[in-house]
PDB file of C-alpha atoms in Angstrom:
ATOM      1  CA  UNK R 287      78.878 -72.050  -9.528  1.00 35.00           C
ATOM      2  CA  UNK R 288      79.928 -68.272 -10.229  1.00 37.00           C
ATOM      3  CA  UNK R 289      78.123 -66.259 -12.762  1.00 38.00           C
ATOM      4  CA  UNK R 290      80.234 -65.297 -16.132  1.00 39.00           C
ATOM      5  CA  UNK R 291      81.431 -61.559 -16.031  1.00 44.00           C
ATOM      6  CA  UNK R 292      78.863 -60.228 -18.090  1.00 47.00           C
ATOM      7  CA  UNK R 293      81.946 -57.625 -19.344  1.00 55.00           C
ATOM      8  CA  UNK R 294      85.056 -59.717 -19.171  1.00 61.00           C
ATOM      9  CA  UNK R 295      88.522 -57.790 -19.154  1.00 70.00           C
ATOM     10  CA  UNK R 296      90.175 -57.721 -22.333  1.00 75.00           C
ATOM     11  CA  UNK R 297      93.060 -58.176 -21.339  1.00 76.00           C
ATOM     12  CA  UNK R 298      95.198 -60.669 -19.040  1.00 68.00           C
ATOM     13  CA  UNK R 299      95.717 -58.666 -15.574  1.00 69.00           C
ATOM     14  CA  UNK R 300      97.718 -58.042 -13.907  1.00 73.00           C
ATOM     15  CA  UNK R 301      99.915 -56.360 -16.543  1.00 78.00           C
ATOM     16  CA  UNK R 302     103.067 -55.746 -14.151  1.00 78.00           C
ATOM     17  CA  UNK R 303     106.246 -54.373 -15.721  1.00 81.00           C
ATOM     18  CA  UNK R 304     104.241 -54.904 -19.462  1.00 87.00           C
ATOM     19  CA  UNK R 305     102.135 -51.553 -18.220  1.00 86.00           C
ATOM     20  CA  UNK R 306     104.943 -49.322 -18.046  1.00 88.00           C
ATOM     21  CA  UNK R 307     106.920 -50.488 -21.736  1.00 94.00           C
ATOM     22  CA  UNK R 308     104.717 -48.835 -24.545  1.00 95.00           C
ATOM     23  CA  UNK R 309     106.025 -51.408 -27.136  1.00 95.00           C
ATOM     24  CA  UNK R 310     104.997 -54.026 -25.564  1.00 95.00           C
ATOM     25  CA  UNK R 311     101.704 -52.235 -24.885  1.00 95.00           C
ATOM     26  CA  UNK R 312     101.614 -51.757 -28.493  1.00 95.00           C
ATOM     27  CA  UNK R 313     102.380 -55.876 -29.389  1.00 94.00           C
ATOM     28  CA  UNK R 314      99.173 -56.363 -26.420  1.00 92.00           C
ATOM     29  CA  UNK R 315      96.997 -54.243 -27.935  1.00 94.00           C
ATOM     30  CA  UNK R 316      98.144 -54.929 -31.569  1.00 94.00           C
ATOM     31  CA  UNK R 317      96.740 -58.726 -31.046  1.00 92.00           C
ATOM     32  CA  UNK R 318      93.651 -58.186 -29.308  1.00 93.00           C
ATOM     33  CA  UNK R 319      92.475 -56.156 -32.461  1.00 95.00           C
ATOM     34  CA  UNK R 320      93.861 -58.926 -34.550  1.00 95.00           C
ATOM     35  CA  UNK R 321      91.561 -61.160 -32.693  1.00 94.00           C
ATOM     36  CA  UNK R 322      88.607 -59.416 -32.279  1.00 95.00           C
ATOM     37  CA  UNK R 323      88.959 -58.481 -35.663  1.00 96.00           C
ATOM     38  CA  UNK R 324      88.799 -62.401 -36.735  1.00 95.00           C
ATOM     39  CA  UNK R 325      86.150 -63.189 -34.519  1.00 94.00           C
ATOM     40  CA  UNK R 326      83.962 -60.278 -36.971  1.00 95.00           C
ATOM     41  CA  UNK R 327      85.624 -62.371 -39.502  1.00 96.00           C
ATOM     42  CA  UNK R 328      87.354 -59.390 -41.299  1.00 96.00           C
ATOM     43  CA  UNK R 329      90.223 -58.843 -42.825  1.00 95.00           C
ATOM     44  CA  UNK R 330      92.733 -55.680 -42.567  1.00 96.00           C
ATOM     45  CA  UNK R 331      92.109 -54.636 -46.315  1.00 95.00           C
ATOM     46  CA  UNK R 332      88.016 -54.769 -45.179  1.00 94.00           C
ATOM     47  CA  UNK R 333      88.558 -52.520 -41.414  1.00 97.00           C
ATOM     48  CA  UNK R 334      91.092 -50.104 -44.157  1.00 96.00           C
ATOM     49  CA  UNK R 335      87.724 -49.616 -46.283  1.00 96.00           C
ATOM     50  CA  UNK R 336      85.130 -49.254 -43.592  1.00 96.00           C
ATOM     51  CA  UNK R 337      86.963 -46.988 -41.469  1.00 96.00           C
ATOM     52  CA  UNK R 338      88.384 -44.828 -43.987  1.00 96.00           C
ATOM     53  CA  UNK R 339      92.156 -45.700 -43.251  1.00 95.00           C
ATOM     54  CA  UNK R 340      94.836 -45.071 -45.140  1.00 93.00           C
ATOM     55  CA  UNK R 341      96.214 -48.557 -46.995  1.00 92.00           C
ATOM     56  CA  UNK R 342      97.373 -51.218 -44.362  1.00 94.00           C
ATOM     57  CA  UNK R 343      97.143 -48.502 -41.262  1.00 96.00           C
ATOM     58  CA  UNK R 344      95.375 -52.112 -39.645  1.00 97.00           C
ATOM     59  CA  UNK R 345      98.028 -54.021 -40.164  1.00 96.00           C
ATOM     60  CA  UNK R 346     100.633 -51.624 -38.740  1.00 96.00           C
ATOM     61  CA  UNK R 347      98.215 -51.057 -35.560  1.00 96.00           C
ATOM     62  CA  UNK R 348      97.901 -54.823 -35.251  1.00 95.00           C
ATOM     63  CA  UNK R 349     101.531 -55.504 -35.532  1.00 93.00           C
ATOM     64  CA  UNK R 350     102.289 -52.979 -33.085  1.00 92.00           C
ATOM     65  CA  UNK R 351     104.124 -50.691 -35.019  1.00 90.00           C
ATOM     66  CA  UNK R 352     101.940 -47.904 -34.992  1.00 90.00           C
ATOM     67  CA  UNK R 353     100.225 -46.261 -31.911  1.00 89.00           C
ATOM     68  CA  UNK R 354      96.193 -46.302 -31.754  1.00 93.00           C
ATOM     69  CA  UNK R 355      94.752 -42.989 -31.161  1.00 94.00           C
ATOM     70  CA  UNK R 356      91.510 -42.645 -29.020  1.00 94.00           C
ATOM     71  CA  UNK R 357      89.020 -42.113 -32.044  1.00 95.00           C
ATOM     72  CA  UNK R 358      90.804 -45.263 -34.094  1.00 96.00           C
ATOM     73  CA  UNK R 359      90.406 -47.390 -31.028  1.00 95.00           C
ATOM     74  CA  UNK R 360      86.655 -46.089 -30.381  1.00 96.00           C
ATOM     75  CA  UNK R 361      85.824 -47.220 -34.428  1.00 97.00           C
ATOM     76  CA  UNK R 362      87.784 -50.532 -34.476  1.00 97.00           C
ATOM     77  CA  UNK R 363      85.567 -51.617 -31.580  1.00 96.00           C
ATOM     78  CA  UNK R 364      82.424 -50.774 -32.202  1.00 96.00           C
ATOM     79  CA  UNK R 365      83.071 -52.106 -35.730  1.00 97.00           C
ATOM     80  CA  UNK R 366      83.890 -55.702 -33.694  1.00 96.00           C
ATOM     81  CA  UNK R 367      80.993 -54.764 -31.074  1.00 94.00           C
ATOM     82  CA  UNK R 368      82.794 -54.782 -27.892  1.00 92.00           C
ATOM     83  CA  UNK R 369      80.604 -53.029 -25.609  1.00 90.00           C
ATOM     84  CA  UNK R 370      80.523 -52.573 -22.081  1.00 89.00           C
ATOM     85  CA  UNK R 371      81.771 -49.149 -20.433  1.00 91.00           C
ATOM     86  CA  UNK R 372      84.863 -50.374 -18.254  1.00 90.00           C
ATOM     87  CA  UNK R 373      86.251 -52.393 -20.975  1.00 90.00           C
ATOM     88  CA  UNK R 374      86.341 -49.981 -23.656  1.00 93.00           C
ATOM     89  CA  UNK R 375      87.566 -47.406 -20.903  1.00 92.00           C
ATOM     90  CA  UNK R 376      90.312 -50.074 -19.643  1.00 91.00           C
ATOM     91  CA  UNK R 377      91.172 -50.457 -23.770  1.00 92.00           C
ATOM     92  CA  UNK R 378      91.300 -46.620 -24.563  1.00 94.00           C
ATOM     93  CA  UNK R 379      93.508 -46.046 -21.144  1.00 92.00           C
ATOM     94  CA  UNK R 380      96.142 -48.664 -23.011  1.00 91.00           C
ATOM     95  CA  UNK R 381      96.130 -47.288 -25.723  1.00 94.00           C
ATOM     96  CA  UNK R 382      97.134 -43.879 -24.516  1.00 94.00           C
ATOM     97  CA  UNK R 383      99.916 -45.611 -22.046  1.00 93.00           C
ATOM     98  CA  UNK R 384     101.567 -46.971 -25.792  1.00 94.00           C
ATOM     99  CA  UNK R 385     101.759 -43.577 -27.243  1.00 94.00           C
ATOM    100  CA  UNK R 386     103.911 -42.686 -24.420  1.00 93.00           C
ATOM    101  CA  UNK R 387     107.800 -42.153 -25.724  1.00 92.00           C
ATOM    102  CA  UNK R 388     110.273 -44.860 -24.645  1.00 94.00           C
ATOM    103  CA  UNK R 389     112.929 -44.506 -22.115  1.00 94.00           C
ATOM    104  CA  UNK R 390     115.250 -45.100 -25.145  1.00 95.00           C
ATOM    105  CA  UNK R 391     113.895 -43.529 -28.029  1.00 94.00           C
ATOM    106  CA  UNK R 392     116.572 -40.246 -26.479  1.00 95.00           C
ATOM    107  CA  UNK R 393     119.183 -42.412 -27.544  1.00 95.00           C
ATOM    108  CA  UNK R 394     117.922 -42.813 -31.573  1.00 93.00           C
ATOM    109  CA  UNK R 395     121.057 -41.203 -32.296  1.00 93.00           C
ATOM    110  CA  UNK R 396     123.358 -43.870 -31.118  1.00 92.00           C
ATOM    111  CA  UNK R 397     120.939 -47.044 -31.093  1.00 92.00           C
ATOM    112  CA  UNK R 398     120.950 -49.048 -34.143  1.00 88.00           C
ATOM    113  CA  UNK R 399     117.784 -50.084 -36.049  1.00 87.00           C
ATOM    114  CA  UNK R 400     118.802 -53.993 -35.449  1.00 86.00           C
ATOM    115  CA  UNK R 401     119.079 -53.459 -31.791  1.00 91.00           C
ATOM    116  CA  UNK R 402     116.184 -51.538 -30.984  1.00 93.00           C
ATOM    117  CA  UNK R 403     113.711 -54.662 -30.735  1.00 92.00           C
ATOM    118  CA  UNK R 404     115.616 -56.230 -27.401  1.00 95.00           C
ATOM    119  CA  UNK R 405     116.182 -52.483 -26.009  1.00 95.00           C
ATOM    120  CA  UNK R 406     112.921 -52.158 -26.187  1.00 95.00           C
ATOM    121  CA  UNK R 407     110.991 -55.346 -25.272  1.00 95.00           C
ATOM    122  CA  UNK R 408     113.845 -56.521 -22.514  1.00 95.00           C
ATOM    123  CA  UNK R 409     112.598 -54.056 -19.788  1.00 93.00           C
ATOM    124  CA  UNK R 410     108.806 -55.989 -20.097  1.00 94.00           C
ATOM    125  CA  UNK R 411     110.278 -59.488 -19.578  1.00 95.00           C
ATOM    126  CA  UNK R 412     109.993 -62.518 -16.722  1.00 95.00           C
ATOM    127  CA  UNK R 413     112.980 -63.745 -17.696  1.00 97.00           C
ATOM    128  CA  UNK R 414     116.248 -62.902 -19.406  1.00 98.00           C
ATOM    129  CA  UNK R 415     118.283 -65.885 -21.150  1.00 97.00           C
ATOM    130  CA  UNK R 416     121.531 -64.755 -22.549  1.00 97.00           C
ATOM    131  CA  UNK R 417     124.628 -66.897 -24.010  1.00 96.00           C
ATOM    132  CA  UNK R 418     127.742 -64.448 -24.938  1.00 94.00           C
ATOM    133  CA  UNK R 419     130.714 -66.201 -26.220  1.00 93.00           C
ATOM    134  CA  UNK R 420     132.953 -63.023 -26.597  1.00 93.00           C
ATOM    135  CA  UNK R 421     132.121 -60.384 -24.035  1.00 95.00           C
ATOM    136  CA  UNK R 422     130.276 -60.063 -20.563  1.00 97.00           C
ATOM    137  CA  UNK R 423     126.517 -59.727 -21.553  1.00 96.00           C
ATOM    138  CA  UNK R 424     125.873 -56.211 -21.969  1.00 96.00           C
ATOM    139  CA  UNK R 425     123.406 -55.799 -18.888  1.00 98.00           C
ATOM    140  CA  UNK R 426     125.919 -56.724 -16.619  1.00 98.00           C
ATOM    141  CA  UNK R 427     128.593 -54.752 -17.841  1.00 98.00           C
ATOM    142  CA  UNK R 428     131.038 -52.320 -15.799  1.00 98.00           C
ATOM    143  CA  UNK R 429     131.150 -48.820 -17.764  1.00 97.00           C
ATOM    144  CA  UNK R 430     134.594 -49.176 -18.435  1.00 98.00           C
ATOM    145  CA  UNK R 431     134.634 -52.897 -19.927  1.00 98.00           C
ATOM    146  CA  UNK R 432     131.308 -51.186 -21.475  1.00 97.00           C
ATOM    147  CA  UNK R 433     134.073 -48.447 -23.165  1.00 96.00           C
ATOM    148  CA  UNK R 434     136.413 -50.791 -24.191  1.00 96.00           C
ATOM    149  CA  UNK R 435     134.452 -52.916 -25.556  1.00 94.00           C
ATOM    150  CA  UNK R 436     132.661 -49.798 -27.887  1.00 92.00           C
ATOM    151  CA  UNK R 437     136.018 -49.301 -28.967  1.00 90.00           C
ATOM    152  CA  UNK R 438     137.103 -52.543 -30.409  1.00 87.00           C
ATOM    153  CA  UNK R 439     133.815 -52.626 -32.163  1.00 81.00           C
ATOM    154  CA  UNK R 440     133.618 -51.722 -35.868  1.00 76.00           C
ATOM    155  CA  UNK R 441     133.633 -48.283 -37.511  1.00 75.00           C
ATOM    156  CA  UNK R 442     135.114 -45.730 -35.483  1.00 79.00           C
ATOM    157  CA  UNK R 443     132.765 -43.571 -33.298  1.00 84.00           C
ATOM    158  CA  UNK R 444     133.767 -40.072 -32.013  1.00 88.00           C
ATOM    159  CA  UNK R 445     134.225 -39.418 -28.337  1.00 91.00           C
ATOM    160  CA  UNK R 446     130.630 -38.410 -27.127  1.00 93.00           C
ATOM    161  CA  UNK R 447     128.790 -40.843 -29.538  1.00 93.00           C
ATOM    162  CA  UNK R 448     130.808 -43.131 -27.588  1.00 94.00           C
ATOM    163  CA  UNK R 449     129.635 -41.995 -24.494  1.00 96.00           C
ATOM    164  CA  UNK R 450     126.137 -42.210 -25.526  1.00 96.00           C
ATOM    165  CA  UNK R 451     126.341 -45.748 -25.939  1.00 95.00           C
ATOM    166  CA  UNK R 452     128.297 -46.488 -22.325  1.00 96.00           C
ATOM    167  CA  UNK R 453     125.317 -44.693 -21.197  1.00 97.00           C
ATOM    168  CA  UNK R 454     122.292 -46.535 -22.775  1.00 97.00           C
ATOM    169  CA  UNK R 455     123.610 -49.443 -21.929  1.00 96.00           C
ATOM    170  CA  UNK R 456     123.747 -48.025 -18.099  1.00 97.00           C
ATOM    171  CA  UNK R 457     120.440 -46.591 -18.051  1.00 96.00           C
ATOM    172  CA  UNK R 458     119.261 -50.443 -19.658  1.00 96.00           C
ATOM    173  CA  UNK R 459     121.217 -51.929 -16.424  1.00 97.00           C
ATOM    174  CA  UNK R 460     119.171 -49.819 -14.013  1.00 94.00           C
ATOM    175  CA  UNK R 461     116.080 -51.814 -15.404  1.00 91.00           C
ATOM    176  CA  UNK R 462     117.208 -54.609 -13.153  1.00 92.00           C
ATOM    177  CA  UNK R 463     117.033 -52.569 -10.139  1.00 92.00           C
ATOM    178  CA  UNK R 464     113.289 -52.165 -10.645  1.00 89.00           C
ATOM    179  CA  UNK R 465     110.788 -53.871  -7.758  1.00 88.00           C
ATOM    180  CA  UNK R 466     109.892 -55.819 -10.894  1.00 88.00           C
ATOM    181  CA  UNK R 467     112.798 -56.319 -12.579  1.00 91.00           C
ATOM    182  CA  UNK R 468     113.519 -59.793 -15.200  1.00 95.00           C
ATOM    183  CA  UNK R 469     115.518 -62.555 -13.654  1.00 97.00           C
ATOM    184  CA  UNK R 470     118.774 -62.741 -15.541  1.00 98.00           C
ATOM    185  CA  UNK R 471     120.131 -65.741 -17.210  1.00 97.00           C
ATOM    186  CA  UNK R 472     123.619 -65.490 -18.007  1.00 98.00           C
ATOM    187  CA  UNK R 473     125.868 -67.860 -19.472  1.00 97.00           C
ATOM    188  CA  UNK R 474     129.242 -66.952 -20.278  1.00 97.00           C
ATOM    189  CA  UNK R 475     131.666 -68.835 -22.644  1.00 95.00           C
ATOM    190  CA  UNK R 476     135.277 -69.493 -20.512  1.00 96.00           C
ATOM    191  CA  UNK R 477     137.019 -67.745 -23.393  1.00 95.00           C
ATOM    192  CA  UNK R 478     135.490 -64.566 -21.875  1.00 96.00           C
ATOM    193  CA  UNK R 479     137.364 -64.647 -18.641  1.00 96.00           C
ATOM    194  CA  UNK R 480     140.258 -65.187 -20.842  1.00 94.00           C
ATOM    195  CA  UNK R 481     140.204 -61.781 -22.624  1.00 94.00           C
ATOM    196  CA  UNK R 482     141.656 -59.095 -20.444  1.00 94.00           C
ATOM    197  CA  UNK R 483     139.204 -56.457 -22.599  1.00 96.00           C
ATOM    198  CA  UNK R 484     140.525 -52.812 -21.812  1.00 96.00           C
ATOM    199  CA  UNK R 485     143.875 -54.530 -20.077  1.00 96.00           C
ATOM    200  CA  UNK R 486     144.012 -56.121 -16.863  1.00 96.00           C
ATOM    201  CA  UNK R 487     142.795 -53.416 -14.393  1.00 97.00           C
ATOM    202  CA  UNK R 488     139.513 -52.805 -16.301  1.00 98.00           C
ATOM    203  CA  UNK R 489     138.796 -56.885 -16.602  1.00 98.00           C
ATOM    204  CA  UNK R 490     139.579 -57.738 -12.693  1.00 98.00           C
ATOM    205  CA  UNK R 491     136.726 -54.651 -11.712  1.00 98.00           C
ATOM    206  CA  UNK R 492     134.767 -56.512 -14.244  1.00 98.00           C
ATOM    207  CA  UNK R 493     134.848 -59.844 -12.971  1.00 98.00           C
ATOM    208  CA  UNK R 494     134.458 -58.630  -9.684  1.00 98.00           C
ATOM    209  CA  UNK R 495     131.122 -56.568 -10.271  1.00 98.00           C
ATOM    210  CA  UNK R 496     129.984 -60.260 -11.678  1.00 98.00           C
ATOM    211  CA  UNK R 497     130.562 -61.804  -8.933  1.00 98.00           C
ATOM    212  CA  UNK R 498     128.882 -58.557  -7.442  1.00 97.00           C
ATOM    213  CA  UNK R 499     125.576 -59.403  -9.372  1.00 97.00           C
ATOM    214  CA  UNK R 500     125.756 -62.727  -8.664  1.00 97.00           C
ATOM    215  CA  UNK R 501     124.620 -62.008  -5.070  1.00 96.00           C
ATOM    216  CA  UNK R 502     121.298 -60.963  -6.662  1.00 96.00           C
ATOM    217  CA  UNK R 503     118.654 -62.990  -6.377  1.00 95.00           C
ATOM    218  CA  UNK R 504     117.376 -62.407  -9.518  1.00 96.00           C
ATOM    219  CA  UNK R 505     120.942 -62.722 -11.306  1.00 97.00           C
ATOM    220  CA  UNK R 506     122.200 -66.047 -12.041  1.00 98.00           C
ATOM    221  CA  UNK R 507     125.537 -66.344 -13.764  1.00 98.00           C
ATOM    222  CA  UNK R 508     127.027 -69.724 -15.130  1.00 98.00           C
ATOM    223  CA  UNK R 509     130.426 -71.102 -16.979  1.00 97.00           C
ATOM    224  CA  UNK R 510     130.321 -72.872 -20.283  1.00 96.00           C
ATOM    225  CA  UNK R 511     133.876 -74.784 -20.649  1.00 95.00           C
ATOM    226  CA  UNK R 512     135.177 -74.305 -24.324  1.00 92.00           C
ATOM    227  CA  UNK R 513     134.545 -78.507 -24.818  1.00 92.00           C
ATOM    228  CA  UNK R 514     130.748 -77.638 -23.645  1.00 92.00           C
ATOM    229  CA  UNK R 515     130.511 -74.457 -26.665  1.00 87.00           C
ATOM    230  CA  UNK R 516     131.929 -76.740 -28.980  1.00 86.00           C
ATOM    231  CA  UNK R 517     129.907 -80.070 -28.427  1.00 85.00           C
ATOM    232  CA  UNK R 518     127.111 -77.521 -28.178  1.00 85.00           C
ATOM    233  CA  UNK R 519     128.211 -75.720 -31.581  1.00 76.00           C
ATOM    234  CA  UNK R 520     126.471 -72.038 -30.614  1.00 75.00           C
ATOM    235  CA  UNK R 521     128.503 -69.501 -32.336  1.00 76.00           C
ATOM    236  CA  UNK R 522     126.952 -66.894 -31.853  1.00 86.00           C
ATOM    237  CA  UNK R 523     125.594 -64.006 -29.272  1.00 90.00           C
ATOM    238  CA  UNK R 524     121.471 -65.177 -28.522  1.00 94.00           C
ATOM    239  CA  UNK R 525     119.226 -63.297 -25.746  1.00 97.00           C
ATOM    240  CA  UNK R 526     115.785 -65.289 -25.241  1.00 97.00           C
ATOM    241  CA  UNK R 527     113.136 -63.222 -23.691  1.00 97.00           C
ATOM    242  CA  UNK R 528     110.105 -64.779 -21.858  1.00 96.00           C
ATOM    243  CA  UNK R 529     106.774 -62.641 -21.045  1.00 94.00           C
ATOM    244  CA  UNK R 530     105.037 -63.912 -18.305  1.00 89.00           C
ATOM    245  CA  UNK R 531     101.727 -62.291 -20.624  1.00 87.00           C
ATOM    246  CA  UNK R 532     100.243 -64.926 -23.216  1.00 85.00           C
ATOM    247  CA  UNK R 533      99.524 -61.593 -25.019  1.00 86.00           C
ATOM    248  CA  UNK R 534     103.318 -61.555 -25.415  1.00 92.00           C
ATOM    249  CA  UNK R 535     104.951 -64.062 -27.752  1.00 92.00           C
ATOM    250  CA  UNK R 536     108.358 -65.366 -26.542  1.00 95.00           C
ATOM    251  CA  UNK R 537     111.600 -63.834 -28.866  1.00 96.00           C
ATOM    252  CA  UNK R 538     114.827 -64.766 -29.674  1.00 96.00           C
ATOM    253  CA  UNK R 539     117.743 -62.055 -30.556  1.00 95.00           C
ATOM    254  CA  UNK R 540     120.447 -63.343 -32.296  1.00 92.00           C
ATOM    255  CA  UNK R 541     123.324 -60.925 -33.075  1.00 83.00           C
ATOM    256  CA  UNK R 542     125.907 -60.616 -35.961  1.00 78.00           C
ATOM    257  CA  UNK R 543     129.119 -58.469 -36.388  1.00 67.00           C
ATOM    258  CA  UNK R 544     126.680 -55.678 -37.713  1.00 70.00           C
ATOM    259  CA  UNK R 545     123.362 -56.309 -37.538  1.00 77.00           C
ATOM    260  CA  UNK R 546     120.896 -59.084 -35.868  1.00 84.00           C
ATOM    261  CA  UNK R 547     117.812 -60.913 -35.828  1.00 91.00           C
ATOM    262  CA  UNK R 548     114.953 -60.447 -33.869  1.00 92.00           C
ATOM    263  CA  UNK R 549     112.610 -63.233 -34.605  1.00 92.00           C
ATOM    264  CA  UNK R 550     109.161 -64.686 -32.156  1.00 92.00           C
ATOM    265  CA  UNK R 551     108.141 -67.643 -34.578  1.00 92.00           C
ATOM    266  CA  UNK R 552     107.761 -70.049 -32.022  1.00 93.00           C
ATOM    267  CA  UNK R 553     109.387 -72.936 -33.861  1.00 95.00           C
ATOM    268  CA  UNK R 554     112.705 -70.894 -33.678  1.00 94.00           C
ATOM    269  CA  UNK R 555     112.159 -69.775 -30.884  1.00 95.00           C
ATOM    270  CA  UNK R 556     111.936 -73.175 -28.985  1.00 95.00           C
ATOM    271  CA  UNK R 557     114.897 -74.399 -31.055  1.00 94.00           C
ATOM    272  CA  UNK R 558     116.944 -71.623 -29.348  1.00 93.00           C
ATOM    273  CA  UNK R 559     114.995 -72.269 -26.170  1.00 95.00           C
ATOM    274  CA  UNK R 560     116.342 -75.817 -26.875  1.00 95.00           C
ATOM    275  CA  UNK R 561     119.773 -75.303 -27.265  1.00 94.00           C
ATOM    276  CA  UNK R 562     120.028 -72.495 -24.041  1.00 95.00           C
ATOM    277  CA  UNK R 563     118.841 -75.416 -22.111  1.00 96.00           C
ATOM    278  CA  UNK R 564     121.319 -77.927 -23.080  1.00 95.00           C
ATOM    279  CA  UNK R 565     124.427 -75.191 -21.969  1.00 94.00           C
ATOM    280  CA  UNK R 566     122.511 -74.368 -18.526  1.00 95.00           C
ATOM    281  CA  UNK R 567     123.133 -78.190 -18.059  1.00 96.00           C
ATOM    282  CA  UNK R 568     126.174 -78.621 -19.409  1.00 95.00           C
ATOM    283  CA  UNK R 569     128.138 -75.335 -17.851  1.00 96.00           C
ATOM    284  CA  UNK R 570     129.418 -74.797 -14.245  1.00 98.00           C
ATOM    285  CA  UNK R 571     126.669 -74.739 -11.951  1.00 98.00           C
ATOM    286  CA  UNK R 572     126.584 -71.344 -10.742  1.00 97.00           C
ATOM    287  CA  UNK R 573     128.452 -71.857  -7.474  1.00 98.00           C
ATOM    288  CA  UNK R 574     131.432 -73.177  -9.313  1.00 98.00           C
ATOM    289  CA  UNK R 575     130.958 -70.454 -11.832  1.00 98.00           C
ATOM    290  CA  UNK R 576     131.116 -68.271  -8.697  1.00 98.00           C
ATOM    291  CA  UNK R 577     134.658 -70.156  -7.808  1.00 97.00           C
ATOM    292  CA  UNK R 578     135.848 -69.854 -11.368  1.00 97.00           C
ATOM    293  CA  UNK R 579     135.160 -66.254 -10.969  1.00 98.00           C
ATOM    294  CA  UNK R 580     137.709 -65.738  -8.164  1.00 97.00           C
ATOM    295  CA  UNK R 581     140.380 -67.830  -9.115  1.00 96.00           C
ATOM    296  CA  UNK R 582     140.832 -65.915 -12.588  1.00 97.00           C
ATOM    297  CA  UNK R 583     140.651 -62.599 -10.859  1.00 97.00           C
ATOM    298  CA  UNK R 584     143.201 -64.255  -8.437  1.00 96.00           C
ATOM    299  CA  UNK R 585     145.260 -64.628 -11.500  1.00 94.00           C
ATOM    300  CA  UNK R 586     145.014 -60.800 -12.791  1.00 91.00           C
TER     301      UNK R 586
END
């Protein structure tokens, strides 16, 4: 029988797409200080007083929304006593990689507060769940459908903050060109093929760069019939994203008309889970997704 590692990792390796996402980096290294500062049996209010923080400064580094800086990472673990060189090395290296800017934060002007928490976390997932009952699902929109779609949205933006947004959502689509990219579950409510969204030349090049992406390994694409949405009683817009890290909790996003919910509780989380499930096996498999595809765009 093997020997323990004297100076176990602190971390579940290997990290894959997690490494290069800072806020997920953040959420990773948020909870291992939340659980090595348990083990010490601490609380936040106690590391705030010993360390000279500033009031709740633990809290917001354990719930990931602050970065930790090199000399607040060095005192919150050798106040919890992790020692060994190459861990607190591998820990402090992290922590740097999370203070890194996001791909997206050069799009703050246009990206809404609500939306920020699936822009941001998406990129570091396994897997990508997605029902949409009124539009293609943004990561597999064409930038014209993407346009159109902008523009029937409310409030009225002006030309290039409308542009801003076709483009975020393009430079979110490149994420699933990546070597490590999510696998994409898409289910699509058959009212969707119904709307011809920026008239009838823009939908047909839409429904053809879906059957495009359906060639992808990685993309998978179904049909829910309207009697399947209504037994089913969805609603609403809901993205599920699962981490392959256990350092990452599964999330649901649930949109709204103007804002959304971002919520990783896992009892709502599984309830969601739940109910993507039961439309996977309800809806058109994907190859007769794939032939419901063609005969609408037959029809444009």
């Amino acid at each position: 029988m093997a020997a323990a590692d004297p100076n176990p990792s602190l971390f579940v390796r290997p990290l894959g797409a997690v490494e290069k996402n800072p806020t997920a980096l953040k959420l990773i290294l948020g909870g291992k200080l939340r659980e090595l500062r348990s083990v010490a049996g601490l609380d936040p209010a106690d590391v705030d007083v010993r360390l000279g923080f500033s009031r709740s400064k633990t809290s917001r580094i354990e719930l990931g929304r602050n970065g930790c800086k090199a000399a607040d990472a060095l005192a919150l673990l050798a106040l919890y006593e992790v020692t060994g060189e190459e861990r607190i090395a591998e820990f402090l290296r992290l922590a740097q990689q999370s203070r890194q800017a996001d791909w997206w934060r050069s799009y703050s002007d246009v990206l809404s507060d609500f939306f920020t928490p699936l822009v941001a976390l998406e990129g570091a997932a396994e897997r990508i769940r997605t029902y949409e009952p009124f539009y293609v699902p943004g990561l597999l929109q064409t930038s014209a459908y993407t346009r159109a779609v902008i523009k029937a949205g409310p409030g009225h933006l002006l030309t290039h903050e409308a542009e801003r947004r076709v483009r975020l959502r393009q430079e979110r689509q490149r994420q699933l060109d990546q070597p490590d990219a999510p696998h994409l579950w898409a289910v699509l409510d058959e009212s969707v093929l119904m709307r011809a969204v920026g008239g009838p030349e823009v939908m047909r090049a839409q429904l053809e760069h879906l059957v495009e992406m359906m060639r992808r390994s990685r993309v998978t694409v179904q049909i829910a019939p309207l009697d399947v949405t209504a037994a089913i009683g969805v609603g609403t817009g809901v993205t599920y994203l699962r981490f392959a890290l256990s350092d990452l909790k599964d999330a649901v996003y649930i949109e709204h008309l103007t804002d959304s919910t971002f919520n990783q509780r896992p009892q709502v989380v599984e309830q969601y889970r739940d109910m993507l499930d039961r439309l996977g096996a309800c809806a058109l498999t994907p190859a007769q997704s794939l032939e419901a595809l063609r005969e609408r765009i037959d029809k444009l």
